[in-house]
Amino acid sequence: MKKCELYRCLPNVKTLLEDVELQSCIEEYGRDTVKETIQCELGKLRAEISQWKDGQETENDLEIRMKEKLPHLTDMVKEQLKEKQRPNIRPVINGTGTILHTNLGRAPINEEHFKKIASVVCGYSNMEYDLDAGRRGERYSHFEELLCKLTGAEAAMAVNNNAASVLLILSALAKGGETVISHGELIEIGGKFRIPDVLEQSGSVLTAVGTTNKTRLEDYERAITENTNMILKVHTSNYKIVGFTESVKIGELAPLAAKYSIPLVEDMGSGAFVDLERFGLSHEPTVQESIAGGADLVCFSGDKLLGGPQAGIIVGKIKYIEVLKRHPLTRALRIDKFTVAALELVLREYLSKEKAVKNIPTLRMIGKTDDETVKDAKKLCRMLKAANLSIHVSLRPCCSQVGGGSLPQETIPSMAVAIRPEQISVTKLEEQMHHCSIPMFGRIVNDEILLDVRTMNSKDFKLVVSQFSDIL
Ligand SMILES: *Cc1c(COP(=O)(O)O)cnc(C)c1O
């Protein structure tokens, strides 16, 4: 058969749309989507015919190839429809050992919490309705009291993320004047978020004081003029200066700020509520300490060490929080009902430290004991070995990290399963792990893939093994 005649062998769209096999797809995905997919699949076959040139293959071979493909056309359409229907954002398995992994969605949410969140967001809620007063209420009301109780602050609110908190605070309270900040705290947080740029964006003028390694109280005092609108302290959460250093604590700055009636603000970044020393990590300043030290406002992320939803939480003096709540930017940066519901549930857990450590996945993972990690790693190792795949599997001690720009120098001793493929390269294996239906992430160290069990759930081990079986 001639190439030009082959086109006529292809069925038309209308006939395919009437195909009995595709009727259930039309029901499920809608007629337009099915039609579009059919057109796409027919287009591929047409392209295959049109690209045929005299040479490597005879026209006869092309005809045979086409006739083999045609009976599978409806299956191809079905497959494509299924593929199209699969959401782009999907769960993944985190074997990197980095607990707060920004690329992998930062803090995971407790499943029980999620069920409660679902019951709120799937219908209507009292999001902005005060049931007791019988009138309009504030979305912050659901967690403001909790935040005050937990941190000792007078008032609280939350915006979209902590970068937004910093921008809002500076725009509302420091615009048109100077903001005094230590040289050593002019940091870049990541994703182009640099403190000097945010200051400029807010319309406040930066007055950097001290030096990179040393800033003293006198440096701050000397920099204060009648145009000073704010003293800002930024927790240098993602880097550490060691050696010949000096910085001024909130407790020392508070009397200075009070003397000149200037608001003292601290951006804590991670905002821990529980002391991490209980997990053998070094002391990370807590929000309670900052408030007790005399900060007028403290802001921090909802999805870093707090272990909640993405949010920028702001706590502090009522007179400043009131100004923030009324600022037009607040409307642009406001949190939605998902966040409100999730924040309230996470904060409630902190009413008891024991409950927080047990029920907040981030803290739960930080706090996993050696016994737990060794037991899990042995289990995964055993299961992978039992599958008889062409890989070499062994146990390997490793180090987990908190991540999310918290505790940059600290690692937590952990246990990993090391995988060395026998027939493909490690980079190839890693690539294939990323393309599983539940993508899997590990770390390549010394030509092996390490899966750190600290950030994995033993409930997923069966799935991990079956996905490795599919790959290999
Ligand atoms: C992470 C961080 C931020 C930004 O917080 P997001 O919630 O990621 O927007 C701001 N300041 C500091 C000090 C941080 O560590």
Coordinates of N, CA and C in Angstrom, one line a residue, residues 235-237 239-242 270-286 289 305 363 366 400-402 405-413:
H235 N 17.1 36.5 63.2 CA 17.8 35.3 63.6 C 18.6 34.7 62.4
T236 N 19.9 34.6 62.5 CA 20.7 34.1 61.4 C 20.6 32.6 61.3
S237 N 19.3 32.2 61.0 CA 19.1 30.8 61.2 C 19.8 29.9 60.2
Y239 N 22.9 30.4 58.7 CA 24.4 30.4 58.7 C 24.9 30.8 60.1
K240 N 26.1 30.5 60.4 CA 26.6 30.7 61.7 C 28.0 31.3 61.7
I241 N 28.2 32.4 62.4 CA 29.5 33.0 62.5 C 30.1 32.4 63.8
V242 N 31.3 31.8 63.7 CA 31.9 31.3 64.9 C 33.2 32.0 65.1
S270 N 12.7 30.3 62.2 CA 12.1 29.1 62.5 C 11.1 29.0 63.6
G271 N 11.3 29.9 64.6 CA 10.3 29.9 65.7 C 10.0 28.7 66.4
A272 N 11.0 28.2 67.1 CA 10.7 26.9 67.9 C 9.8 27.3 69.1
F273 N 9.0 26.3 69.5 CA 8.2 26.5 70.7 C 8.7 25.5 71.8
V274 N 9.3 24.4 71.4 CA 9.9 23.5 72.4 C 11.4 23.6 72.3
D275 N 12.0 23.5 73.4 CA 13.5 23.5 73.4 C 14.1 22.3 72.8
L276 N 14.9 22.5 71.8 CA 15.5 21.4 71.0 C 16.5 20.6 71.8
E277 N 17.0 21.2 72.9 CA 18.0 20.5 73.7 C 17.5 19.1 74.2
R278 N 16.1 19.0 74.3 CA 15.6 17.8 74.7 C 15.8 16.6 73.7
F279 N 16.2 17.0 72.4 CA 16.5 16.0 71.4 C 18.0 15.9 71.2
G280 N 18.8 16.5 72.1 CA 20.3 16.5 72.0 C 20.8 17.5 71.0
L281 N 19.9 18.4 70.5 CA 20.4 19.4 69.6 C 20.8 20.6 70.4
S282 N 21.5 21.6 69.8 CA 21.9 22.8 70.6 C 20.7 23.7 70.7
H283 N 20.8 24.6 71.6 CA 19.7 25.5 71.9 C 19.3 26.4 70.8
E284 N 18.1 26.4 70.3 CA 17.6 27.3 69.3 C 16.6 28.2 70.1
P285 N 16.8 29.5 70.0 CA 16.0 30.4 70.8 C 14.5 30.2 70.5
T286 N 13.7 30.2 71.6 CA 12.3 30.0 71.4 C 11.5 31.3 71.4
E289 N 11.0 32.9 74.7 CA 12.2 33.6 75.2 C 12.3 35.0 74.7
L305 N 10.2 24.8 62.2 CA 10.3 24.0 63.4 C 8.9 23.9 64.1
L363 N 8.4 17.2 64.7 CA 9.0 17.0 66.0 C 9.2 15.5 66.2
I366 N 12.3 14.5 64.3 CA 13.5 15.0 65.0 C 13.8 14.1 66.2
S400 N 21.1 12.9 59.7 CA 20.0 13.6 59.2 C 20.2 15.1 59.5
Q401 N 19.4 15.9 58.8 CA 19.5 17.4 59.1 C 18.1 17.9 59.3
V402 N 18.0 19.0 60.1 CA 16.7 19.6 60.4 C 16.2 20.3 59.1
G405 N 16.5 25.9 56.7 CA 17.3 27.0 57.2 C 17.4 27.0 58.7
S406 N 17.2 25.9 59.4 CA 17.3 25.8 60.8 C 18.6 25.0 61.2
L407 N 19.2 25.4 62.2 CA 20.4 24.7 62.8 C 21.3 24.2 61.7
P408 N 22.0 25.1 61.0 CA 22.8 24.7 59.8 C 23.9 23.8 60.1
Q409 N 24.5 23.9 61.3 CA 25.6 23.0 61.6 C 25.3 21.7 62.3
E410 N 24.0 21.6 62.6 CA 23.7 20.4 63.4 C 23.3 19.3 62.6
T411 N 23.7 18.1 63.0 CA 23.2 16.9 62.3 C 22.7 15.9 63.4
I412 N 21.8 15.1 63.0 CA 21.3 14.1 64.0 C 21.8 12.7 63.5
P413 N 22.5 12.0 64.3 CA 22.9 10.6 63.9 C 21.7 9.8 63.5

